[in-house]
XYZ file of C-alpha atoms in Angstrom:
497
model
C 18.069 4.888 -32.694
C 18.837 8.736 -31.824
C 20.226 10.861 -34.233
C 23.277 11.650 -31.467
C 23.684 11.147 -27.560
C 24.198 13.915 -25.083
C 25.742 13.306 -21.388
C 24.829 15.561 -18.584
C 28.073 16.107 -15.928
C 29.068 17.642 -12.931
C 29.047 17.744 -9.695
C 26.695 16.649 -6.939
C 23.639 18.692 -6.390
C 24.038 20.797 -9.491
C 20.748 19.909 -11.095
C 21.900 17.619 -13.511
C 18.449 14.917 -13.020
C 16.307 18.327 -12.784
C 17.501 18.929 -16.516
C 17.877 15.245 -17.355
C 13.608 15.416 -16.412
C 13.038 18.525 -18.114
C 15.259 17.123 -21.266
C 13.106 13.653 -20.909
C 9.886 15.414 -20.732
C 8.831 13.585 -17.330
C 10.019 12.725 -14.513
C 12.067 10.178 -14.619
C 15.172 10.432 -12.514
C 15.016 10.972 -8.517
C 15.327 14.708 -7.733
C 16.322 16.086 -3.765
C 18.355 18.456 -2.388
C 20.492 16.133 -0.970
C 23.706 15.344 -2.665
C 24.831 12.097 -4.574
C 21.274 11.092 -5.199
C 21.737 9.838 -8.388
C 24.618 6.651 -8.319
C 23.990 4.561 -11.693
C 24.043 6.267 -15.207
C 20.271 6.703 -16.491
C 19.486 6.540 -20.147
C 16.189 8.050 -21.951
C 14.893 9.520 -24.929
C 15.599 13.593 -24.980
C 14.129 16.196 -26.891
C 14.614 20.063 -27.112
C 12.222 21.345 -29.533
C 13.349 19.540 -33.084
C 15.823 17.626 -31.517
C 15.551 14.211 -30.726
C 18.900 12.047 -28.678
C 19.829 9.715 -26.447
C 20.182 11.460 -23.201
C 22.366 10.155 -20.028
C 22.123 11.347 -16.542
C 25.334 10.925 -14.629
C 26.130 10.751 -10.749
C 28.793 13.822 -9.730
C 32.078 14.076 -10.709
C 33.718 13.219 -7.555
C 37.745 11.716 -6.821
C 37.544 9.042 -5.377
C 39.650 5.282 -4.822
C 38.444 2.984 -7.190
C 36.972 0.536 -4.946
C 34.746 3.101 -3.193
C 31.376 3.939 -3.894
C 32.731 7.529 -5.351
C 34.688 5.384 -7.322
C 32.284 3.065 -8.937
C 30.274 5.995 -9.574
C 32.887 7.776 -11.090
C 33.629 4.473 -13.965
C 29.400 5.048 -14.887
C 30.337 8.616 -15.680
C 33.098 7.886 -17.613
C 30.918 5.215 -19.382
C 28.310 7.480 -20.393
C 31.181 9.801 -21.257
C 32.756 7.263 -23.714
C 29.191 6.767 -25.676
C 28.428 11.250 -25.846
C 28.507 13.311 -28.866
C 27.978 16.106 -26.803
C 28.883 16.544 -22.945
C 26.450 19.390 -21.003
C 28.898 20.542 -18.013
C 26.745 21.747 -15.086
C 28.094 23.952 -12.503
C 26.013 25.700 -9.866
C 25.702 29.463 -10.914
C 24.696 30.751 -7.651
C 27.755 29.116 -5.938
C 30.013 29.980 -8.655
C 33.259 27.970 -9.660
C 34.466 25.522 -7.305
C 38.159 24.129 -7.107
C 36.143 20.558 -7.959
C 34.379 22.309 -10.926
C 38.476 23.587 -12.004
C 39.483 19.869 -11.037
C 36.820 17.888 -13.695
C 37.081 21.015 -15.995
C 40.388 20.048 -16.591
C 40.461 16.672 -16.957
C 37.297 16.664 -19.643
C 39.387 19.033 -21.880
C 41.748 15.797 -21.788
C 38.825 13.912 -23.295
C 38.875 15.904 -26.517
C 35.096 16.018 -26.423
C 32.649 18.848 -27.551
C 31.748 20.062 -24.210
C 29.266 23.031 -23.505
C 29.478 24.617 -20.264
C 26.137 25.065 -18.293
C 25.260 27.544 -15.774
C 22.231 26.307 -13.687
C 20.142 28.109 -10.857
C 19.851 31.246 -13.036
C 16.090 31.983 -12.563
C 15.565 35.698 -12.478
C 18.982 36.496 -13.000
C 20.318 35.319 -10.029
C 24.214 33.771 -10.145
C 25.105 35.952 -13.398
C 28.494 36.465 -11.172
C 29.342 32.607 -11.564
C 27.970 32.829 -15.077
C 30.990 35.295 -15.713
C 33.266 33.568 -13.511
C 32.346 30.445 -15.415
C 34.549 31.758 -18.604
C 37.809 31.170 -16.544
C 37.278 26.889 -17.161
C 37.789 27.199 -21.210
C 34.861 26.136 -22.571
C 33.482 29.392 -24.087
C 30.971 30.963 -23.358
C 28.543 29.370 -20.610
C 24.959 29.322 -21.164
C 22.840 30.859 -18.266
C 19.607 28.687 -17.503
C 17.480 27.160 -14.948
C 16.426 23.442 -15.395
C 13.668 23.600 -12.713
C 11.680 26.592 -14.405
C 12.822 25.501 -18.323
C 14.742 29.306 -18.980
C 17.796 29.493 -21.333
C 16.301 26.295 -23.155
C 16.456 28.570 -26.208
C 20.007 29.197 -26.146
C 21.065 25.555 -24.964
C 19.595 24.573 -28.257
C 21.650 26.630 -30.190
C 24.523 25.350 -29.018
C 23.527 21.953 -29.163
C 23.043 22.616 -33.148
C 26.274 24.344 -33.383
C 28.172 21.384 -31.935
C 26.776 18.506 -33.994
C 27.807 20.600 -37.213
C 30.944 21.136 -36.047
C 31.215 16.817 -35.418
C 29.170 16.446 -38.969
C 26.581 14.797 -37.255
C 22.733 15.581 -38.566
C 20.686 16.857 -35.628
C 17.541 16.700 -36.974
C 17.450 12.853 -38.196
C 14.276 11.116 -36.599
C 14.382 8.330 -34.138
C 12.404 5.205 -33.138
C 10.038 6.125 -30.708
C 10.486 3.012 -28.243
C 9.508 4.062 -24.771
C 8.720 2.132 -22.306
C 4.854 1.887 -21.468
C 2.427 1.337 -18.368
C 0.724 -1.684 -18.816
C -2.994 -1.182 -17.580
C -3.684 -4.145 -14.794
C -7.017 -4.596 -16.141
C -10.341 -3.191 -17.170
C -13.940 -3.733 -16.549
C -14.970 -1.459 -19.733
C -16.042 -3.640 -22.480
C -19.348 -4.937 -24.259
C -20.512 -8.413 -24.066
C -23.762 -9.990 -25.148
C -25.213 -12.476 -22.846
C -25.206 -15.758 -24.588
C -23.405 -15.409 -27.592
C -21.026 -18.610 -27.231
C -19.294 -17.832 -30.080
C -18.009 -14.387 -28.519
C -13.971 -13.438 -28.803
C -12.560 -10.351 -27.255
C -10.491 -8.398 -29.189
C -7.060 -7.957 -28.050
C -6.621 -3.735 -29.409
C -2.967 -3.954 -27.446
C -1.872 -6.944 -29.114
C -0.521 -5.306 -32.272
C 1.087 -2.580 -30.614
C 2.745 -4.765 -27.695
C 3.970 -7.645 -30.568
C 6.862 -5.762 -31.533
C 7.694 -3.856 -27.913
C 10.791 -5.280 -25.292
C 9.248 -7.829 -22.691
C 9.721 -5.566 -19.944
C 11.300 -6.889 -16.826
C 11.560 -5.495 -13.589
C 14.334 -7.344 -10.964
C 12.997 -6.401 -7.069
C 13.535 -7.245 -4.032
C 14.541 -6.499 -0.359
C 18.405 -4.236 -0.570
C 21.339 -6.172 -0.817
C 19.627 -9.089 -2.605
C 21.657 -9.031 -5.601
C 19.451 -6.975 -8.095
C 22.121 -5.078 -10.019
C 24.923 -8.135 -9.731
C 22.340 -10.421 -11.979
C 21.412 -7.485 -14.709
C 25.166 -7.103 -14.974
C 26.006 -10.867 -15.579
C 23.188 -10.836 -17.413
C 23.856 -8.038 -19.805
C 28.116 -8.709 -19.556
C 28.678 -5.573 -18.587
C 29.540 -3.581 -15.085
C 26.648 -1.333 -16.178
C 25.195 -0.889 -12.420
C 27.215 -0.020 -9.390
C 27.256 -2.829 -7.425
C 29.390 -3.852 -3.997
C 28.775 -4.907 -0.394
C 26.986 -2.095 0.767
C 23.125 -2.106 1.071
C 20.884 0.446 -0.757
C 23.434 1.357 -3.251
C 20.681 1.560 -5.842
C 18.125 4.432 -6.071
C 16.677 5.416 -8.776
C 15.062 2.587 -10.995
C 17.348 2.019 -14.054
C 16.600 0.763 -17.334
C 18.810 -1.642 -19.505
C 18.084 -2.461 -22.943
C 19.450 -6.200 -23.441
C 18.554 -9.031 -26.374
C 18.357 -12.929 -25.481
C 18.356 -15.354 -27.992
C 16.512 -12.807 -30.496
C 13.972 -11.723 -27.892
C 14.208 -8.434 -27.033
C 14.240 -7.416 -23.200
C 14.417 -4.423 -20.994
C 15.357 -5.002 -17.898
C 14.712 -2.487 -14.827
C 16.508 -2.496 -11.827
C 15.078 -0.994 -8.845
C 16.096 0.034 -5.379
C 15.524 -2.246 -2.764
C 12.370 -2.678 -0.652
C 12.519 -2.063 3.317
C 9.633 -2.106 5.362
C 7.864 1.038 5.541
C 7.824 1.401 9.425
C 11.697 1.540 8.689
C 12.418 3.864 5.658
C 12.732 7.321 7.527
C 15.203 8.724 4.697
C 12.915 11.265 2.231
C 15.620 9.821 -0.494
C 14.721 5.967 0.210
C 10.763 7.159 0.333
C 11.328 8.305 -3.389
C 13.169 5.538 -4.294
C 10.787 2.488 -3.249
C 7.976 5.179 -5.052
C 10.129 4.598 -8.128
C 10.273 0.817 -7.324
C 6.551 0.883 -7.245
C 6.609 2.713 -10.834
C 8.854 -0.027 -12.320
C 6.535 -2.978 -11.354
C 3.721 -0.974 -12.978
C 5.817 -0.749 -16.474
C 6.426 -4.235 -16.247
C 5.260 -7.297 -17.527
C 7.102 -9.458 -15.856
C 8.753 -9.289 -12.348
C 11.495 -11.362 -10.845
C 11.204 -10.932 -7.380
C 14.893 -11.929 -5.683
C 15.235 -13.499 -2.569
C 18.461 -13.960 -0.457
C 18.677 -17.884 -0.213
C 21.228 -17.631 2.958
C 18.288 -15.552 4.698
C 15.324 -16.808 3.074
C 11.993 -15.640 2.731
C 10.578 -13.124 5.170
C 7.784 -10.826 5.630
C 8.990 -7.888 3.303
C 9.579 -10.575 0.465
C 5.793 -12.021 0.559
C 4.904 -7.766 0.806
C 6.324 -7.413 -2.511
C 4.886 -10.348 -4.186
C 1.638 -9.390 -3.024
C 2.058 -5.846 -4.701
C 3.387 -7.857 -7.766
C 0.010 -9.815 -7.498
C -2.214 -7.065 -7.180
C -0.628 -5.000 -10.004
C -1.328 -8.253 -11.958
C 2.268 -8.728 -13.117
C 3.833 -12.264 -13.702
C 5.797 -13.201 -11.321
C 8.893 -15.299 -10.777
C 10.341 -15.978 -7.592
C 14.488 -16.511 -7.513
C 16.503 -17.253 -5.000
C 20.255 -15.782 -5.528
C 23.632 -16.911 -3.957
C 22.304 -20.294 -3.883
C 26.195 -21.561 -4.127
C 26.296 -20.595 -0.598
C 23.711 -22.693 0.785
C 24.259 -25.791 2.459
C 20.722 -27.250 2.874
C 19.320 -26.219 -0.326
C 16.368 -28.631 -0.213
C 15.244 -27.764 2.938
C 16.045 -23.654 2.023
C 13.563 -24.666 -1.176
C 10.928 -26.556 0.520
C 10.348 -23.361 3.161
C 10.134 -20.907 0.771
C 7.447 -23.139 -0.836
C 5.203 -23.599 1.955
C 5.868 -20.133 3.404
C 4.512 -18.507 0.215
C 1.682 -21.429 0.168
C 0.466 -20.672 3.288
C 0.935 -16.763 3.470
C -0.191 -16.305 -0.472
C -2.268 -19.217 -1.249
C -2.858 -17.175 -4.842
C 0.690 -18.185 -5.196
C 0.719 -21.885 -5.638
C 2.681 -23.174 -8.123
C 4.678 -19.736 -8.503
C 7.842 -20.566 -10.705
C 10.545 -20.825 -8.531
C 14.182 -20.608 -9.863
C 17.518 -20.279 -7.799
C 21.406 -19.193 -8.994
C 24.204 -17.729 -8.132
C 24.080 -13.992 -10.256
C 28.287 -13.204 -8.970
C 29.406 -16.472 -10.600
C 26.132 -16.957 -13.094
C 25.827 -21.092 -11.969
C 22.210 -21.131 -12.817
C 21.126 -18.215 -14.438
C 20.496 -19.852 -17.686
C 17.102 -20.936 -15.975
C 16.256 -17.779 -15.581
C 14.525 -16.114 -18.691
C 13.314 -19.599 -20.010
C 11.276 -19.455 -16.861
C 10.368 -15.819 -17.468
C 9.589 -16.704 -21.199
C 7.051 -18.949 -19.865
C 5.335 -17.295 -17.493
C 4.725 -14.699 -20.086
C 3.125 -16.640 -21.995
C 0.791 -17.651 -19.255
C 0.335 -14.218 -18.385
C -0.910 -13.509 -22.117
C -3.387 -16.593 -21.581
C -6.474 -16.848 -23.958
C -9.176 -19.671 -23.281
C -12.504 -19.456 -25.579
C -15.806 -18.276 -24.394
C -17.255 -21.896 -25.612
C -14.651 -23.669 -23.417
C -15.071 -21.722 -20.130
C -18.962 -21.942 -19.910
C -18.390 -26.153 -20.822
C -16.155 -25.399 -17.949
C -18.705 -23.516 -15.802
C -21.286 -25.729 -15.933
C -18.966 -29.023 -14.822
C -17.203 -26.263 -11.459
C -21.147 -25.590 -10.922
C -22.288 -29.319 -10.650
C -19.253 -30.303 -8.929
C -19.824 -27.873 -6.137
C -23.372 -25.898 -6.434
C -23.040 -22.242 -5.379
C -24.369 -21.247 -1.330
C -27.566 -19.754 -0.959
C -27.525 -16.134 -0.555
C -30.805 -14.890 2.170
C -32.518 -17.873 0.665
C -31.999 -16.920 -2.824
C -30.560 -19.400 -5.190
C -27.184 -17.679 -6.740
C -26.876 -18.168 -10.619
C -24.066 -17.736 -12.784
C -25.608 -17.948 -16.537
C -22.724 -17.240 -18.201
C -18.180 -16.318 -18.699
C -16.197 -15.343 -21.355
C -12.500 -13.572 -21.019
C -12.401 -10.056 -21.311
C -8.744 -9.427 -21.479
C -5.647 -10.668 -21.018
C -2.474 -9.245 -19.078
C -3.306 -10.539 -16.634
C -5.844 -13.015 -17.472
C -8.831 -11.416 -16.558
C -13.137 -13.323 -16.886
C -16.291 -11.834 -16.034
C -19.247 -13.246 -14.901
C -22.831 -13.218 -15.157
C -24.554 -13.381 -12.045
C -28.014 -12.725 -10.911
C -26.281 -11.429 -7.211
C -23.276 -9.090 -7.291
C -23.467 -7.244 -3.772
C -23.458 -10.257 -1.660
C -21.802 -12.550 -4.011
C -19.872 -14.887 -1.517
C -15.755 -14.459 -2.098
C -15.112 -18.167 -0.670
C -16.946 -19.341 -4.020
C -14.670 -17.012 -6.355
C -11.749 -18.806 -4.327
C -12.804 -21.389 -5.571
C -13.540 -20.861 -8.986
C -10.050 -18.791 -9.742
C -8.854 -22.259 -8.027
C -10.302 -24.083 -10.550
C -9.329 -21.854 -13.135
C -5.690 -22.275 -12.376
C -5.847 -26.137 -12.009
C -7.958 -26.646 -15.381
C -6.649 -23.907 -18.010
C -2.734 -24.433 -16.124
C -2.063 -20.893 -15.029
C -0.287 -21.867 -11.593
C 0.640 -18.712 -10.232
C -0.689 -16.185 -12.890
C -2.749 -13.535 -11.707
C -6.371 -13.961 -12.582
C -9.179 -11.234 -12.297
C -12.733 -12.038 -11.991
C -15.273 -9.686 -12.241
C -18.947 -9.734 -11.790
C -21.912 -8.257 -13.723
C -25.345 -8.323 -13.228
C -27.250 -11.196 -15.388
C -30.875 -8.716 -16.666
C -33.839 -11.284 -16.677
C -35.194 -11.007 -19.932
C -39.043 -11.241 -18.500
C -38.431 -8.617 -15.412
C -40.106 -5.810 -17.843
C -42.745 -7.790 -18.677
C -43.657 -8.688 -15.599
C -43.722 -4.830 -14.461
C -46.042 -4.115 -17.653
C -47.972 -6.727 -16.651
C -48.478 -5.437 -12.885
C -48.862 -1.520 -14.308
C -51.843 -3.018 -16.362
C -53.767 -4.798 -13.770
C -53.464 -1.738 -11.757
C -54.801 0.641 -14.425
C -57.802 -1.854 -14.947
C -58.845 -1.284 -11.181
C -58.465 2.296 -11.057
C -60.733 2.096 -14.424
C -63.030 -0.220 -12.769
C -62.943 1.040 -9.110
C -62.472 -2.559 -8.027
């Protein structure tokens, strides 16, 4: 854990994600010009310098009716609010103090929290007049900066020191470094010698990922129900949710525990078809979708059982596939469904027929506003996992490869006989083989069909992502041959015969 937390607040378009980033180190929250971007709190590891905290970016301050969007958005600010040690006002230098800045001023001094005010969009020393104007709100004295070019950082850490002595709180204590991280789909560079039976790959990620969250990223089309499972999930209203499509953009991270196993859980904005996403915001937003499937090791793709599967849905289970994530396929609301065997059976042999690398995908369906059926959820999740981390021995899969290769002999390729000497597993995450083969360029993708088929049915990886790669089997007597040829042709230019 962080040695203290710091909240970042104001009003829309301030810059509060641009410093969130800069605070964070990358870019992790969505950044436009166009107001009320940001909706749900964001968490992350900050540091400034020597200081290491929990950092939360906040939608703007805005008044609002409770029910309304404003006014969800408004409870996540106060949430973050609640968990601070220090609170980073923001105000726009350059358009100096606003009667909403004198409106939110005045209720955080009701808060009795250590605030420090924050003048941003001072580059070159441009809105110095709000910077003095900025002394009238009562927080003392304002520190000039500019998130998107990193000035004033110097002075913002000062203050940040100053504050945390003031609360007795040590600012320099060290924290866990427990960030989230990319999980490579797979990779073709690795050393293998031909023959060798005995032959284990060595998992180097193993260690490293043992005592790491299961990451696991909840997509799906907008409006499926995304945030309303992570926050029956979690018990806790930590996501805005509500009737309204699209109300989540950036791709939020939750930190949750089941049954001892740890789990973070990313919730994403939802996936439209790309003929139809016009909006630059929604362009950045299925980007960051995109980004969360890559962190994750699982994926829960979420379907809307009253409309069922459609094109968009198999779009994003393909990307799932070809990222080689695990997937699980849900179907939410399923307490209002009438027909739910006939709803089940469609979705079935709609993704059997459009993604035959699908069959046997684990399928799972709730209800995430009442939670009838959610406690199928994660066992499922658990398990696919686990197939997802598959290991089968190199002494198995060539007993294997010789029975696949008798059953069904592989096609001749321009009247050369094709032949596979030898497999072993390279890697796992997703599950990924090479083989040996005397013919790569032509190699016929019907017969690796088949044999990933065969993998699946054999080993029992239904729906797991499986890679198969090829490499070119050397014949051991090639060289020979080709001294053998040089030689006879030496011996007639000796000989003149």
């Amino acid at each position: 854990m962080s040695a203290f937390s710091l909240a970042i607040l104001g009003r829309p378009n301030v810059g509060k994600s641009t410093l969130f980033n800069r605070l964070a180190g990358k870019k992790l929250a969505i950044v436009d010009d166009t107001p009320g971007v940001t909706r749900d709190r964001r968490e992350g590891e900050g540091h400034l310098s020597d200081l290491h905290f929990r950092l939360f970016d906040t939608a703007g301050l805005e008044e609002g009716d409770a029910t309304s969007i404003h006014g969800r958005m408004r409870k996540q600010t106060e949430l973050a609010l609640d968990d601070a040690d220090v609170i980073l006002m923001m105000i726009d230098a350059r358009a100096g103090v606003t009667p909403l800045d004198e409106h939110f001023a005045n209720w955080l001094r009701r808060q009795k929290k250590n605030v420090i005010l924050v003048c941003n969009k001072c580059e070159g020393k441009a809105g110095m007049d709000g910077v003095y104007e900025a002394f009238n709100l009562g927080f003392g004295e304002p520190i000039p900066l500019s998130a998107e070019h990193g000035e004033g950082l110097g002075e913002l850490y000062t203050a940040i020191v100053d504050s945390l002595n003031e609360q007795g709180i040590d600012p320099y204590a060290e924290p866990e470094a427990d960030e989230p991280e990319e999980v490579e789909g797979y990779a073709e560079d690795f050393e293998l010698v031909q023959g060798d039976l005995d032959y284990e790959f060595e998992d180097e990620d193993e260690d490293y990922l043992a005592g790491k969250p299961l990451q696991m990223a909840i997509v799906g089309r907008p409006n499926a129900g995304k945030s309303t499972l992570i926050n029956y999930l979690i018990e806790e209203d930590r996501l805005i949710t509500g009737p309204e499509a699209g109300l989540t953009r950036d791709s939020i991270s939750v930190d949750w525990e089941w049954e001892d196993q740890a789990v973070r859980l990313f919730d994403t904005a939802g996936l439209r078809k790309k003929a139809k996403i016009t909006d630059k915001v929604e362009k950045l937003s299925s980007a960051d979708t995109l980004r969360a499937i890559r962190f994750a090791h699982v994926v829960v793709l979420l379907i809307d059982a009253e409309i069922g599967i459609e094109k968009q849905d198999l779009r994003i289970a393909e990307w799932v596939i070809t990222e080689g994530r695990a997937l699980v396929i849900a179907l939410n609301k399923w307490d209002a469904v009438d027909d739910r065997l006939a709803v089940q059976r469609k979705v079935k042999d709609t993704l059997e027929k459009s993604l035959p690398q699908l069959k046997g995908v684990s399928l799972v369906h709730f209800s995430a506003l009442t939670g009838q059926g959610t406690q199928n959820l994660m066992p499922t999740v658990l398990e696919n996992f686990d197939l997802w981390n598959a290991r089968i021995s190199t002494a198995l899969l060539n007993q294997w490869l010789e029975a696949v290769i008798e059953k069904h002999q592989p096609p001749l390729i321009a009247g050369r006989r094709l032949k596979i000497r030898f497999m072993a597993q390279v890697k796992t995450r997703p599950p990924s083989f090479v083989l040996f083969t005397n013919i790569i360029k032509d190699f016929p993708t019907s017969y690796l069909r088949y044999m990933e088929n065969e993998l699946r049915r054999s080993f029992g990886l239904p729906g797991s992502p499986i890679r198969l790669m090829l490499r070119k089997s050397e014949n051991p007597y090639e060289g020979r041959r080709r001294e053998k040829k040089n030689s006879k042709r030496g011996k007639r230019w000796k000989t003149g015969k």
